């Protein structure tokens, strides 16, 4: 768990606890030593990138394009490995481009905009029920019901299965986190088998009886997508399509509950909704870490990386690089530009960013209409024990509500 740093002049202990509760102080210490730092954490050694310039360069540089699903050199988690290897997130070059082009058709701004009425309707009906309760959990009672309904509708799976999605998504998120244990991987291997069976059935039904949903559309493109890729894509969208957006919406509420002056500013000027969401993405990025493998020896910022080295891009750290952002540790919704890396950059740039933004904008716009003051019901904020994701276990708030 501790680091013995080999190439940097100073050494630092990378403890998972430091990354879980308040990672930003550790990011700063790392960046001060070097924006690309060689170390070891939780048995994974590699380069930890905290500098914005360095992170952006690596994300955009095709020589660093390669991702591997499971660094563990074991065949033990065969199902997990097989499914992950068919997910575009872990594909590279031609295979990646082919699959991404196909799936992207459903996530263009024009296509996503079609879901606005559904999203707004769901948000309104959820808030109508929640604000009368005076206290509610933003994570389980607001963000999850919204995002799971949206992704279930896009994929065309029964809404009553949404509860299972939540369990699957939450477990699989853990399996791709640094903190995963062998037990987590074993559980995920079993769960991915369940998901595989689930989507095999869904796909069979849709072959016989197609609808207007994404899975039915992809089935029609069967000369361009294999059955395994179709299943893996459905699983990827279930996980990516709701966990991170839940975190964005919950992190937004938390940021405003902690910054009442910014909440007042937003309430007085609703044109700040979109910049406010960009600022939350920068300030409390739902995805904190993504990984790459160097494909050749290369020097970055004076450090020599070798082919095969693992690179861990700390997106939440890059987003607070003082060379790019003034007062990086301050939550300021009126910032002029927020070129954050929260959706990544380059060829793997988040496919669902337009959808995530739409859901978050609509949620925040509705909250400022319905809620006068956001107050935390408890100051004991619990983050899930994850290193790569900024994910609240729950977020109970009191709402002092405005008349609609
Ligand atoms: C706030 C919410 C979200 C955040 C912060 C987020 C973050 C990210 C990041 C950082 C990546 C790039 C990973 C890398 O380059 O290594 C990514 C990729 C991806 N995201 Fe998102 N995401 C969000 C929402 C969504 C949604 C709603 C969907 C789908 C409905 C989605 C689907 C994907 C897919 C499919 C990829 C892989 C793209 C590729 O490999 O070409 N994401 N996301």
XYZ file of C-alpha atoms and ligand atoms in Angstrom:
447
model
C 0.000 0.000 0.000
C 2.912 2.343 0.658
C 5.137 3.825 -1.951
C 8.808 3.589 -2.315
C 9.431 5.985 -5.112
C 12.342 5.077 -7.322
C 12.937 7.963 -9.669
C 11.717 11.111 -7.990
C 13.904 12.966 -5.556
C 11.232 13.005 -2.867
C 9.134 10.102 -1.716
C 5.508 10.045 -0.798
C 3.224 7.444 0.723
C 0.176 6.839 -1.417
C -2.445 5.555 0.967
C -5.820 4.592 -0.348
C -7.552 6.258 2.615
C -6.048 9.606 1.562
C -7.489 9.170 -1.899
C -10.899 8.109 -0.689
C -11.930 10.831 1.730
C -10.225 13.950 0.470
C -7.953 13.184 -2.463
C -7.220 16.806 -3.319
C -4.568 17.419 -0.661
C -2.662 14.344 -1.811
C -2.988 15.366 -5.470
C -1.460 18.708 -4.593
C 1.472 17.137 -2.782
C 2.098 14.830 -5.736
C 1.899 17.660 -8.239
C 4.308 19.751 -6.191
C 6.883 16.954 -6.407
C 6.279 16.190 -10.044
C 3.241 16.388 -12.357
C 3.995 12.838 -13.448
C 5.129 10.818 -10.497
C 6.367 7.229 -10.324
C 4.948 5.327 -7.404
C 2.933 2.407 -6.157
C -0.529 2.225 -4.715
C -2.559 -0.799 -3.710
C -0.114 -3.141 -5.405
C -0.286 -1.167 -8.660
C 2.858 0.615 -9.654
C 3.051 3.132 -12.412
C 3.043 6.817 -13.244
C 0.522 8.965 -11.396
C -0.288 12.035 -13.490
C -1.568 15.115 -11.700
C -0.562 17.845 -14.179
C -3.221 19.050 -16.623
C -0.825 19.503 -19.545
C 0.690 16.055 -19.060
C -2.707 14.341 -18.651
C -4.123 16.019 -21.770
C -1.043 15.091 -23.779
C -1.292 11.428 -22.808
C -5.036 11.282 -23.482
C -4.522 12.732 -26.953
C -1.372 10.819 -27.865
C -2.145 7.632 -29.827
C 1.059 6.019 -28.551
C -0.655 5.936 -25.157
C -3.995 4.881 -26.505
C -3.912 1.369 -25.198
C -6.028 0.263 -22.322
C -6.073 -3.126 -20.713
C -9.151 -4.333 -18.846
C -7.544 -6.145 -15.934
C -3.934 -5.534 -14.953
C -3.936 -8.762 -12.869
C -2.043 -11.397 -14.779
C -4.579 -14.090 -14.117
C -7.087 -15.961 -16.164
C -9.223 -16.483 -13.071
C -11.802 -13.887 -13.970
C -12.440 -15.209 -17.434
C -15.991 -13.959 -17.985
C -15.132 -10.474 -16.786
C -12.043 -10.344 -18.990
C -13.878 -11.625 -22.039
C -16.744 -9.147 -21.735
C -14.458 -6.206 -20.937
C -12.302 -6.951 -23.963
C -15.386 -6.408 -26.153
C -16.236 -3.044 -24.568
C -15.222 -0.018 -26.628
C -13.774 1.553 -23.485
C -10.994 -1.042 -23.576
C -10.635 -1.314 -27.343
C -8.124 0.499 -29.493
C -7.540 1.630 -33.057
C -9.751 0.238 -35.815
C -11.954 -2.036 -33.634
C -12.624 0.859 -31.293
C -13.469 3.322 -34.056
C -15.840 0.902 -35.762
C -17.853 0.196 -32.620
C -17.813 3.783 -31.398
C -19.129 5.144 -34.714
C -22.016 2.718 -34.562
C -23.067 3.353 -30.958
C -22.424 7.091 -31.177
C -25.386 7.435 -33.542
C -27.651 7.134 -30.496
C -25.773 9.768 -28.486
C -25.501 12.703 -30.882
C -26.904 15.993 -29.526
C -29.929 15.632 -31.840
C -30.760 12.112 -30.619
C -30.164 12.958 -26.978
C -32.390 16.034 -27.209
C -35.309 13.702 -27.957
C -35.102 12.481 -24.370
C -35.482 15.958 -22.878
C -39.277 15.739 -22.376
C -38.941 12.354 -20.628
C -36.066 13.606 -18.448
C -37.942 16.766 -17.426
C -41.121 14.860 -16.708
C -39.347 12.302 -14.520
C -37.497 15.027 -12.610
C -40.696 16.966 -11.961
C -42.602 13.954 -10.740
C -39.722 12.830 -8.499
C -39.339 16.298 -6.992
C -43.083 16.690 -6.460
C -42.936 13.644 -4.200
C -39.616 14.443 -2.550
C -39.940 18.054 -1.507
C -42.995 17.383 0.618
C -40.888 14.923 2.621
C -38.643 17.785 3.857
C -35.695 15.389 3.969
C -34.582 12.968 1.287
C -31.593 11.071 -0.032
C -30.439 12.656 -3.287
C -28.511 9.532 -4.345
C -31.135 6.791 -4.004
C -34.358 8.793 -4.211
C -33.545 11.304 -6.926
C -30.414 10.640 -8.995
C -30.677 6.835 -9.335
C -34.368 6.693 -10.287
C -33.783 9.385 -12.918
C -30.640 8.046 -14.577
C -31.675 4.386 -14.490
C -35.005 5.165 -16.107
C -33.296 7.143 -18.861
C -30.708 4.495 -19.709
C -33.317 1.699 -19.502
C -35.474 3.647 -21.975
C -32.570 4.281 -24.362
C -31.563 0.619 -24.345
C -35.155 -0.567 -24.445
C -35.107 -2.835 -21.393
C -38.045 -3.264 -19.014
C -38.245 -0.490 -16.446
C -39.033 -2.988 -13.700
C -35.482 -4.353 -14.075
C -33.972 -1.047 -12.965
C -33.425 -2.253 -9.405
C -31.177 -5.022 -10.706
C -29.271 -2.524 -12.851
C -28.362 -0.582 -9.781
C -26.915 -3.641 -8.048
C -25.039 -4.694 -11.184
C -23.695 -1.224 -11.937
C -22.549 -0.618 -8.398
C -20.697 -3.955 -8.187
C -19.115 -3.616 -11.603
C -17.917 -0.123 -10.839
C -16.037 -1.589 -7.901
C -14.498 -4.209 -10.146
C -12.842 -1.531 -12.295
C -11.694 0.511 -9.298
C -8.147 0.402 -7.996
C -9.376 -0.655 -4.595
C -10.900 -3.905 -5.871
C -10.146 -7.047 -3.932
C -10.063 -10.615 -5.248
C -13.474 -11.065 -3.644
C -14.834 -8.079 -5.642
C -13.410 -9.531 -8.827
C -14.888 -12.952 -8.081
C -18.308 -11.416 -7.400
C -18.088 -9.299 -10.537
C -17.099 -12.292 -12.621
C -20.304 -14.014 -11.457
C -22.390 -10.855 -11.932
C -21.120 -10.263 -15.435
C -22.229 -13.815 -16.202
C -25.731 -12.869 -14.975
C -25.700 -9.709 -17.093
C -24.527 -11.698 -20.083
C -27.478 -14.080 -19.678
C -29.856 -11.174 -19.111
C -28.858 -9.336 -22.293
C -28.735 -12.552 -24.326
C -32.437 -12.978 -23.520
C -33.237 -9.315 -24.188
C -31.462 -9.483 -27.557
C -33.236 -12.728 -28.520
C -36.608 -11.142 -27.763
C -35.755 -8.023 -29.738
C -34.601 -10.045 -32.728
C -38.109 -11.490 -32.886
C -39.894 -8.342 -31.906
C -37.796 -5.208 -32.561
C -38.615 -1.801 -31.139
C -37.217 1.701 -31.702
C -34.595 1.397 -28.961
C -30.795 1.284 -29.221
C -30.465 -2.503 -28.867
C -33.002 -3.095 -31.669
C -31.137 -0.601 -33.868
C -27.789 -2.289 -33.215
C -29.277 -5.715 -34.020
C -30.112 -4.357 -37.485
C -26.405 -3.570 -37.965
C -25.383 -7.176 -37.358
C -22.933 -7.152 -40.250
C -20.967 -4.470 -38.334
C -21.306 -5.654 -34.733
C -20.877 -9.143 -33.293
C -23.251 -10.592 -30.712
C -20.508 -10.441 -28.069
C -19.884 -6.764 -28.830
C -23.596 -6.045 -28.612
C -23.840 -7.659 -25.176
C -20.671 -5.926 -23.951
C -21.919 -2.559 -25.241
C -25.237 -2.976 -23.437
C -23.416 -3.813 -20.204
C -21.013 -0.881 -20.618
C -23.894 1.524 -21.162
C -25.727 0.251 -18.094
C -22.686 0.949 -15.936
C -21.338 4.099 -17.602
C -24.793 5.407 -18.326
C -25.930 5.724 -14.820
C -23.332 5.450 -12.077
C -21.293 8.485 -13.146
C -24.344 10.623 -13.829
C -25.739 9.745 -10.397
C -22.441 10.978 -9.004
C -22.543 14.185 -11.036
C -26.053 15.044 -9.808
C -25.277 14.155 -6.178
C -21.928 15.983 -6.232
C -23.743 19.020 -7.633
C -26.196 19.088 -4.748
C -23.381 18.616 -2.227
C -21.292 21.424 -3.756
C -24.216 23.850 -3.554
C -25.216 22.758 -0.057
C -21.674 23.609 1.007
C -21.587 26.895 -0.925
C -24.828 28.730 -0.149
C -23.624 31.981 -1.744
C -23.137 30.172 -5.070
C -26.636 28.684 -4.673
C -28.072 32.167 -4.189
C -26.165 33.402 -7.239
C -27.498 30.527 -9.333
C -31.059 31.121 -8.149
C -30.780 34.755 -9.171
C -29.437 33.875 -12.635
C -30.559 30.617 -14.212
C -28.261 31.174 -17.207
C -25.544 29.934 -14.853
C -26.971 26.374 -14.786
C -24.732 25.087 -17.594
C -21.517 26.773 -16.332
C -22.373 25.536 -12.826
C -22.468 21.919 -14.017
C -19.109 22.405 -15.763
C -17.721 23.763 -12.510
C -19.024 20.742 -10.556
C -17.453 18.464 -13.173
C -14.147 20.260 -12.656
C -14.333 20.638 -8.894
C -15.654 17.187 -7.942
C -15.156 15.053 -11.034
C -17.285 11.862 -10.895
C -14.448 9.976 -12.613
C -11.186 10.641 -10.821
C -8.871 8.209 -12.552
C -8.388 6.525 -15.873
C -5.522 4.379 -17.054
C -3.314 3.845 -20.068
C -0.326 1.689 -20.966
C 2.709 3.214 -22.714
C 3.265 1.583 -26.083
C 6.834 2.811 -26.520
C 9.628 4.452 -24.540
C 8.886 8.143 -24.295
C 9.901 11.176 -22.273
C 7.214 13.326 -20.716
C 7.955 16.391 -18.623
C 11.504 15.185 -18.065
C 10.512 11.691 -16.953
C 11.398 8.617 -18.961
C 8.530 6.209 -19.433
C 9.210 2.723 -20.722
C 7.074 0.694 -23.075
C 4.626 -1.337 -20.978
C 4.564 1.147 -18.065
C 1.150 1.747 -16.523
C -0.061 5.334 -16.426
C -2.757 6.512 -14.027
C -4.330 9.790 -15.039
C -5.779 11.549 -12.008
C -8.433 13.602 -13.785
C -9.631 15.232 -10.576
C -6.072 16.437 -9.971
C -5.579 17.771 -13.510
C -8.839 19.674 -13.040
C -7.282 21.546 -10.134
C -3.936 22.334 -11.744
C -3.140 25.949 -10.777
C -1.351 26.472 -14.104
C -4.731 26.198 -15.829
C -7.326 27.176 -13.233
C -7.168 30.237 -11.033
C -8.019 29.457 -7.401
C -8.438 25.780 -8.345
C -9.701 24.668 -4.943
C -12.551 27.172 -4.974
C -16.023 26.356 -6.270
C -16.850 29.298 -8.545
C -19.794 28.815 -10.902
C -19.141 32.031 -12.804
C -15.709 30.951 -14.075
C -15.158 32.102 -17.637
C -14.042 28.758 -19.088
C -13.745 25.342 -17.553
C -11.757 23.107 -19.900
C -11.860 20.189 -17.433
C -10.866 16.630 -18.263
C -13.780 14.968 -16.473
C -15.101 13.361 -19.651
C -11.601 12.472 -20.804
C -10.157 13.730 -24.095
C -9.190 12.333 -27.478
C -10.471 9.130 -29.036
C -12.116 7.756 -25.878
C -13.822 11.053 -24.948
C -17.014 10.160 -23.096
C -19.672 9.003 -25.495
C -22.453 9.958 -23.081
C -21.321 13.485 -22.187
C -24.255 15.179 -23.942
C -26.724 12.925 -22.166
C -25.018 13.356 -18.797
C -25.030 17.129 -19.217
C -28.677 17.177 -20.251
C -29.727 15.148 -17.205
C -27.626 17.251 -14.849
C -28.787 20.587 -16.336
C -32.429 19.537 -16.141
C -32.010 18.294 -12.562
C -30.324 21.506 -11.417
C -32.759 23.765 -13.273
C -35.656 21.958 -11.574
C -33.995 22.100 -8.157
C -33.646 25.876 -8.310
C -37.333 26.103 -9.169
C -38.520 23.779 -6.411
C -36.031 24.340 -3.626
C -35.299 27.579 -1.849
C -32.440 26.478 0.404
C -30.375 23.309 0.231
C -29.322 22.166 3.669
C -27.423 19.024 4.551
C -29.441 16.808 6.894
C -26.145 15.440 8.208
C -22.636 16.837 8.003
C -21.220 13.333 8.140
C -20.580 12.992 4.397
C -19.751 9.411 3.416
C -17.934 8.711 0.162
C -17.919 5.192 -1.219
C -14.606 3.433 -0.697
C -13.455 3.969 -4.263
C -10.296 5.521 -5.601
C -11.254 6.152 -9.216
C -14.704 7.601 -8.663
C -16.061 10.413 -6.503
C -19.234 8.718 -5.430
C -21.396 9.514 -2.409
C -22.918 6.645 -0.453
C -25.883 8.822 0.328
C -26.672 12.515 0.587
C -29.543 13.449 2.828
C -30.775 16.985 2.482
C -33.458 19.141 4.072
C -35.263 21.194 1.543
C -36.771 24.523 2.245
C -38.876 24.788 -0.844
C -39.996 27.605 -2.976
C -43.519 27.793 -4.303
C -43.535 26.202 -7.771
C -21.117 12.688 -15.467
C -21.217 11.578 -16.101
C -20.082 10.916 -16.827
C -18.715 11.016 -16.638
C -17.965 11.880 -15.640
C -18.091 10.159 -17.604
C -16.722 10.017 -17.750
C -16.116 9.338 -18.769
C -14.705 9.317 -19.035
C -13.632 10.039 -18.211
C -14.492 8.546 -20.119
C -13.160 8.306 -20.820
C -12.399 7.176 -20.236
C -11.025 7.079 -20.837
O -10.657 7.779 -21.788
O -10.255 6.271 -20.323
C -15.773 8.040 -20.527
C -15.965 7.186 -21.572
C -17.188 6.664 -21.874
N -18.415 7.034 -21.365
Fe -18.749 8.367 -19.935
N -19.072 9.536 -18.337
C -20.298 9.980 -17.894
C -21.538 9.637 -18.377
C -21.744 8.739 -19.358
C -23.031 8.352 -19.882
C -24.376 8.941 -19.450
C -22.798 7.392 -20.824
C -23.749 6.626 -21.696
C -25.005 6.666 -21.704
C -21.373 7.204 -20.903
C -20.736 6.314 -21.737
C -19.386 6.261 -21.956
C -18.767 5.354 -22.907
C -19.463 4.337 -23.777
C -17.392 5.615 -22.849
C -16.303 4.923 -23.670
C -16.024 5.725 -24.905
C -14.920 5.117 -25.729
O -14.169 4.274 -25.234
O -14.815 5.496 -26.902
N -20.769 8.029 -20.010
N -16.750 8.554 -19.722
